[in-house]
Amino acid sequence: MTATDRPPVTTPPSPDFAAILRAERCRRGGLGRLLRQGFWGLLLAAILVASTRTAEVSLPELWAGLPRLSEWLTRFWPPDLSELPSFLAATWETLAIAIVGTGAAIAVAGPLAWLSARNTTPLPWLVPPLRGVLNLLRGIDTAIFALFFVSVVGLGPFAGVLGVAFHTTGSMAKLYAEVLETIPPEPVEAIDATGSDRLRTFAFAVLPEALPGLVGIGLYLWEFNVRSSVILGIVGAGGIGYELLVSLKLLDFSRLATILLLILGMVTLIDWLSAYLRRRLS
């Protein structure tokens, strides 16, 4: 047999160590990811179970109370319209609390946002403490502020106005500052190049860019305050919420139905008006 008659010798392919390492890393990474996901899943389930027990969630108690609930629902109709004029006056009082409180918050939040936005403030050292004050204001609920001011100025809608104004100032100034910080720097730099001072730069460069966002936030918070002002009557700050509380205590469901229909109409109207104005702005 000559050398040309022998079958060709095939060299076995060399192992691709890089591919093997990649596969091993992928396997280990997949296992680690699976363990991490399992840990977070178990932690989430434990928190959910603990929260359910703390909140004393009981489906048997809900089931036992359903007949009483159905009986109450049948007593809602027909609504009692004998006190409709006084309910309309209380509804307007609730709306007025939201209007005045939100207006006062806008007047205060504008300068605070200018001072707390990092790209517009003339006092950068003031930004951290000012942000802390804003977080404190928005961290305290409107009803808690109203309850506090009821002790200061007495029962009535003025306490509600102060509660809405203080809480909304914190939320609005923070959101306004975030809008100011997201405006493009080119118009500001162009106005600065003309030698303009900070006030004129804000008026001619910052405000035109940020105005649609600021107005949209104001409308959204006003809409939110109309809804939250209903609750203020329960803490003694006036409005339709007080009549709601009285009806609930007396279990007068016909009277309660009239109040709920008025609240539904007011909130629907405000939602529609706010959405319409936002569409016009966009």
CSV table of C-alpha atoms in Angstrom, one decimal:
chain,number,residue,atom,x,y,z
A,1,MET,CA,0.0,0.0,0.0
A,2,THR,CA,1.4,3.3,-1.0
A,3,ALA,CA,1.1,6.6,0.9
A,4,THR,CA,-1.5,7.8,-1.6
A,5,ASP,CA,-3.8,4.8,-1.0
A,6,ARG,CA,-4.1,5.5,2.8
A,7,PRO,CA,-7.3,7.3,4.0
A,8,PRO,CA,-6.8,10.9,5.0
A,9,VAL,CA,-6.2,11.5,8.6
A,10,THR,CA,-8.7,13.9,10.1
A,11,THR,CA,-7.6,16.1,12.9
A,12,PRO,CA,-10.2,16.4,15.7
A,13,PRO,CA,-11.5,19.9,16.2
A,14,SER,CA,-9.8,21.8,19.0
A,15,PRO,CA,-12.2,22.7,21.9
A,16,ASP,CA,-13.4,26.3,21.9
A,17,PHE,CA,-12.5,27.2,25.4
A,18,ALA,CA,-13.9,30.7,25.0
A,19,ALA,CA,-17.3,29.3,24.2
A,20,ILE,CA,-17.1,26.8,27.0
A,21,LEU,CA,-16.3,29.6,29.5
A,22,ARG,CA,-19.2,31.7,28.1
A,23,ALA,CA,-21.6,28.8,28.6
A,24,GLU,CA,-20.4,28.2,32.1
A,25,ARG,CA,-20.7,31.8,33.0
A,26,CYS,CA,-24.1,31.9,31.6
A,27,ARG,CA,-25.1,28.8,33.5
A,28,ARG,CA,-23.8,30.3,36.8
A,29,GLY,CA,-25.3,33.7,36.0
A,30,GLY,CA,-28.7,32.1,35.3
A,31,LEU,CA,-28.6,30.1,38.6
A,32,GLY,CA,-27.6,33.3,40.5
A,33,ARG,CA,-30.4,35.3,38.8
A,34,LEU,CA,-32.9,32.5,39.6
A,35,LEU,CA,-31.8,32.5,43.3
A,36,ARG,CA,-32.0,36.4,43.5
A,37,GLN,CA,-35.5,36.3,41.9
A,38,GLY,CA,-36.6,33.6,44.3
A,39,PHE,CA,-35.3,35.6,47.3
A,40,TRP,CA,-37.1,38.8,46.3
A,41,GLY,CA,-40.2,36.8,45.5
A,42,LEU,CA,-40.2,35.1,48.9
A,43,LEU,CA,-39.6,38.5,50.6
A,44,LEU,CA,-42.5,40.1,48.7
A,45,ALA,CA,-44.8,37.2,49.6
A,46,ALA,CA,-43.8,37.5,53.3
A,47,ILE,CA,-44.5,41.2,53.3
A,48,LEU,CA,-47.8,40.7,51.7
A,49,VAL,CA,-48.8,38.0,54.2
A,50,ALA,CA,-47.7,40.2,57.2
A,51,SER,CA,-49.5,43.2,55.8
A,52,THR,CA,-52.7,41.2,55.4
A,53,ARG,CA,-52.6,39.9,59.0
A,54,THR,CA,-51.8,43.4,60.3
A,55,ALA,CA,-54.7,44.9,58.4
A,56,GLU,CA,-56.9,42.1,59.8
A,57,VAL,CA,-58.3,41.3,56.4
A,58,SER,CA,-61.2,38.9,56.9
A,59,LEU,CA,-63.3,37.6,54.0
A,60,PRO,CA,-65.8,35.8,56.3
A,61,GLU,CA,-66.6,39.1,58.0
A,62,LEU,CA,-67.1,40.7,54.6
A,63,TRP,CA,-69.4,37.9,53.6
A,64,ALA,CA,-71.4,38.2,56.8
A,65,GLY,CA,-71.8,42.0,56.3
A,66,LEU,CA,-73.0,41.8,52.7
A,67,PRO,CA,-76.7,41.4,53.6
A,68,ARG,CA,-76.5,44.6,55.7
A,69,LEU,CA,-74.7,46.4,52.8
A,70,SER,CA,-77.4,45.3,50.3
A,71,GLU,CA,-80.1,46.6,52.7
A,72,TRP,CA,-78.4,50.0,52.9
A,73,LEU,CA,-78.1,50.2,49.1
A,74,THR,CA,-81.9,49.7,48.8
A,75,ARG,CA,-82.4,52.7,51.2
A,76,PHE,CA,-80.4,55.1,49.0
A,77,TRP,CA,-83.4,55.6,46.6
A,78,PRO,CA,-85.1,58.0,46.3
A,79,PRO,CA,-82.7,60.8,47.3
A,80,ASP,CA,-84.0,63.3,49.7
A,81,LEU,CA,-84.0,66.7,48.0
A,82,SER,CA,-85.5,68.7,50.8
A,83,GLU,CA,-82.2,70.2,51.8
A,84,LEU,CA,-80.8,70.7,48.3
A,85,PRO,CA,-80.2,74.5,48.6
A,86,SER,CA,-78.1,74.1,51.7
A,87,PHE,CA,-76.2,71.2,50.1
A,88,LEU,CA,-75.5,73.3,47.1
A,89,ALA,CA,-74.1,76.0,49.3
A,90,ALA,CA,-71.9,73.5,51.1
A,91,THR,CA,-70.7,72.1,47.7
A,92,TRP,CA,-69.7,75.6,46.6
A,93,GLU,CA,-67.9,76.1,49.9
A,94,THR,CA,-65.9,72.9,49.2
A,95,LEU,CA,-65.1,74.2,45.7
A,96,ALA,CA,-64.1,77.6,47.1
A,97,ILE,CA,-61.7,76.0,49.6
A,98,ALA,CA,-59.9,74.2,46.7
A,99,ILE,CA,-59.8,77.4,44.5
A,100,VAL,CA,-58.4,79.7,47.2
A,101,GLY,CA,-56.1,77.1,48.7
A,102,THR,CA,-54.6,76.2,45.3
A,103,GLY,CA,-54.3,79.9,44.3
A,104,ALA,CA,-52.4,80.7,47.4
A,105,ALA,CA,-50.1,77.7,46.9
A,106,ILE,CA,-49.4,78.8,43.3
A,107,ALA,CA,-48.5,82.3,44.5
A,108,VAL,CA,-46.0,80.9,47.1
A,109,ALA,CA,-44.7,77.9,45.1
A,110,GLY,CA,-43.5,80.0,42.1
A,111,PRO,CA,-40.8,81.9,44.0
A,112,LEU,CA,-39.9,78.8,46.1
A,113,ALA,CA,-39.5,76.7,42.9
A,114,TRP,CA,-37.2,79.4,41.4
A,115,LEU,CA,-35.1,79.4,44.5
A,116,SER,CA,-34.9,75.6,44.8
A,117,ALA,CA,-34.2,74.7,41.1
A,118,ARG,CA,-30.5,74.2,40.7
A,119,ASN,CA,-30.3,75.9,37.3
A,120,THR,CA,-32.2,79.1,38.3
A,121,THR,CA,-31.4,79.7,42.0
A,122,PRO,CA,-29.1,82.7,42.8
A,123,LEU,CA,-28.3,81.0,46.1
A,124,PRO,CA,-27.2,77.4,45.5
A,125,TRP,CA,-26.4,76.8,49.2
A,126,LEU,CA,-30.1,77.3,49.9
A,127,VAL,CA,-31.3,74.4,47.7
A,128,PRO,CA,-30.8,71.5,50.1
A,129,PRO,CA,-32.6,73.1,53.1
A,130,LEU,CA,-35.3,74.5,50.9
A,131,ARG,CA,-35.9,71.0,49.4
A,132,GLY,CA,-36.1,69.6,52.9
A,133,VAL,CA,-38.8,72.2,53.9
A,134,LEU,CA,-40.8,71.3,50.7
A,135,ASN,CA,-40.6,67.6,51.5
A,136,LEU,CA,-41.9,68.3,55.0
A,137,LEU,CA,-44.9,70.3,53.7
A,138,ARG,CA,-45.9,67.7,51.1
A,139,GLY,CA,-45.3,64.9,53.5
A,140,ILE,CA,-48.0,66.1,55.8
A,141,ASP,CA,-51.5,65.4,54.5
A,142,THR,CA,-54.0,68.2,53.8
A,143,ALA,CA,-56.4,66.8,56.4
A,144,ILE,CA,-53.7,66.8,59.1
A,145,PHE,CA,-52.9,70.4,58.3
A,146,ALA,CA,-56.6,71.3,58.4
A,147,LEU,CA,-57.0,69.6,61.7
A,148,PHE,CA,-54.1,71.6,63.1
A,149,PHE,CA,-55.4,74.9,61.8
A,150,VAL,CA,-58.9,74.1,63.2
A,151,SER,CA,-57.2,74.3,66.5
A,152,VAL,CA,-55.6,77.6,65.5
A,153,VAL,CA,-58.3,79.6,63.7
A,154,GLY,CA,-61.4,77.6,64.8
A,155,LEU,CA,-63.9,75.6,62.8
A,156,GLY,CA,-64.8,76.7,59.3
A,157,PRO,CA,-63.6,76.8,55.7
A,158,PHE,CA,-60.6,79.1,56.5
A,159,ALA,CA,-58.9,76.2,58.3
A,160,GLY,CA,-59.5,74.1,55.1
A,161,VAL,CA,-58.0,76.8,52.9
A,162,LEU,CA,-54.8,76.9,55.1
A,163,GLY,CA,-54.6,73.1,55.0
A,164,VAL,CA,-54.9,72.9,51.2
A,165,ALA,CA,-52.5,75.8,50.8
A,166,PHE,CA,-49.7,74.4,53.0
A,167,HIS,CA,-49.8,70.9,51.6
A,168,THR,CA,-50.1,72.0,48.0
A,169,THR,CA,-47.3,74.5,48.3
A,170,GLY,CA,-44.8,71.7,49.1
A,171,SER,CA,-46.0,69.5,46.3
A,172,MET,CA,-46.3,72.3,43.7
A,173,ALA,CA,-43.0,73.9,44.4
A,174,LYS,CA,-41.2,70.5,44.1
A,175,LEU,CA,-42.9,69.7,40.8
A,176,TYR,CA,-42.3,73.3,39.5
A,177,ALA,CA,-38.6,73.0,40.4
A,178,GLU,CA,-38.3,69.7,38.5
A,179,VAL,CA,-39.9,71.3,35.4
A,180,LEU,CA,-37.5,74.3,35.6
A,181,GLU,CA,-34.5,71.9,35.8
A,182,THR,CA,-35.5,70.1,32.6
A,183,ILE,CA,-35.7,73.1,30.3
A,184,PRO,CA,-33.1,73.2,27.5
A,185,PRO,CA,-30.1,75.4,28.5
A,186,GLU,CA,-29.6,77.1,25.0
A,187,PRO,CA,-32.3,79.9,25.4
A,188,VAL,CA,-31.0,80.7,28.9
A,189,GLU,CA,-27.4,80.9,27.7
A,190,ALA,CA,-28.4,83.1,24.8
A,191,ILE,CA,-30.2,85.6,27.1
A,192,ASP,CA,-27.2,85.4,29.5
A,193,ALA,CA,-24.9,86.3,26.7
A,194,THR,CA,-26.7,89.7,26.3
A,195,GLY,CA,-25.7,90.6,29.8
A,196,SER,CA,-29.2,90.2,31.2
A,197,ASP,CA,-29.7,89.8,35.0
A,198,ARG,CA,-31.3,86.7,36.6
A,199,LEU,CA,-34.7,88.1,36.8
A,200,ARG,CA,-34.9,89.1,33.1
A,201,THR,CA,-33.3,85.8,32.1
A,202,PHE,CA,-36.1,84.0,34.0
A,203,ALA,CA,-38.8,86.1,32.5
A,204,PHE,CA,-37.7,85.9,28.9
A,205,ALA,CA,-35.9,82.5,28.7
A,206,VAL,CA,-37.0,80.2,31.5
A,207,LEU,CA,-40.7,81.1,31.9
A,208,PRO,CA,-41.8,80.8,28.2
A,209,GLU,CA,-40.2,77.3,28.0
A,210,ALA,CA,-41.6,76.0,31.3
A,211,LEU,CA,-45.1,77.7,31.3
A,212,PRO,CA,-47.1,74.8,29.7
A,213,GLY,CA,-45.7,72.4,32.2
A,214,LEU,CA,-46.3,74.7,35.1
A,215,VAL,CA,-49.9,75.4,34.1
A,216,GLY,CA,-50.6,71.7,33.6
A,217,ILE,CA,-49.3,70.9,37.1
A,218,GLY,CA,-51.4,73.7,38.6
A,219,LEU,CA,-54.5,72.3,37.0
A,220,TYR,CA,-53.8,68.8,38.1
A,221,LEU,CA,-53.3,69.8,41.7
A,222,TRP,CA,-56.4,71.9,41.7
A,223,GLU,CA,-58.4,68.9,40.4
A,224,PHE,CA,-56.8,66.8,43.2
A,225,ASN,CA,-57.6,69.5,45.8
A,226,VAL,CA,-61.3,69.6,44.8
A,227,ARG,CA,-61.6,65.9,45.7
A,228,SER,CA,-59.5,66.1,48.9
A,229,SER,CA,-61.5,69.2,50.1
A,230,VAL,CA,-64.5,66.9,50.5
A,231,ILE,CA,-62.7,65.1,53.3
A,232,LEU,CA,-61.9,68.4,55.1
A,233,GLY,CA,-65.5,68.8,56.3
A,234,ILE,CA,-65.0,65.6,58.3
A,235,VAL,CA,-62.3,67.3,60.4
A,236,GLY,CA,-64.3,70.4,60.9
A,237,ALA,CA,-63.0,72.5,58.0
A,238,GLY,CA,-66.4,73.1,56.4
A,239,GLY,CA,-67.8,72.1,53.1
A,240,ILE,CA,-70.0,69.3,51.9
A,241,GLY,CA,-67.9,66.8,53.9
A,242,TYR,CA,-69.5,67.9,57.2
A,243,GLU,CA,-73.0,67.1,55.8
A,244,LEU,CA,-71.6,63.8,54.5
A,245,LEU,CA,-70.4,62.9,58.0
A,246,VAL,CA,-73.7,63.9,59.6
A,247,SER,CA,-75.6,61.7,57.2
A,248,LEU,CA,-73.3,58.7,57.9
A,249,LYS,CA,-73.7,59.1,61.6
A,250,LEU,CA,-77.5,59.3,61.3
A,251,LEU,CA,-77.6,56.4,58.8
A,252,ASP,CA,-79.8,58.8,56.7
A,253,PHE,CA,-79.2,57.1,53.3
A,254,SER,CA,-81.7,59.3,51.3
A,255,ARG,CA,-79.9,62.4,52.5
A,256,LEU,CA,-76.5,60.7,51.8
A,257,ALA,CA,-77.6,59.8,48.3
A,258,THR,CA,-78.2,63.5,47.5
A,259,ILE,CA,-74.8,64.5,48.8
A,260,LEU,CA,-73.0,61.7,46.9
A,261,LEU,CA,-74.8,62.8,43.7
A,262,LEU,CA,-73.7,66.4,44.2
A,263,ILE,CA,-70.1,65.3,44.9
A,264,LEU,CA,-70.1,63.1,41.8
A,265,GLY,CA,-71.4,65.9,39.6
A,266,MET,CA,-68.8,68.4,41.0
A,267,VAL,CA,-65.9,66.0,40.5
A,268,THR,CA,-67.0,65.0,37.0
A,269,LEU,CA,-67.4,68.7,36.0
A,270,ILE,CA,-63.9,69.5,37.4
A,271,ASP,CA,-62.4,66.5,35.7
A,272,TRP,CA,-63.9,67.5,32.4
A,273,LEU,CA,-62.8,71.1,32.7
A,274,SER,CA,-59.3,70.3,33.7
A,275,ALA,CA,-58.9,67.7,30.9
A,276,TYR,CA,-60.2,70.3,28.4
A,277,LEU,CA,-57.8,73.0,29.6
A,278,ARG,CA,-54.8,70.6,29.4
A,279,ARG,CA,-55.8,69.6,25.9
A,280,ARG,CA,-55.9,73.2,24.9
A,281,LEU,CA,-52.4,73.8,26.4
A,282,SER,CA,-50.9,70.8,24.6
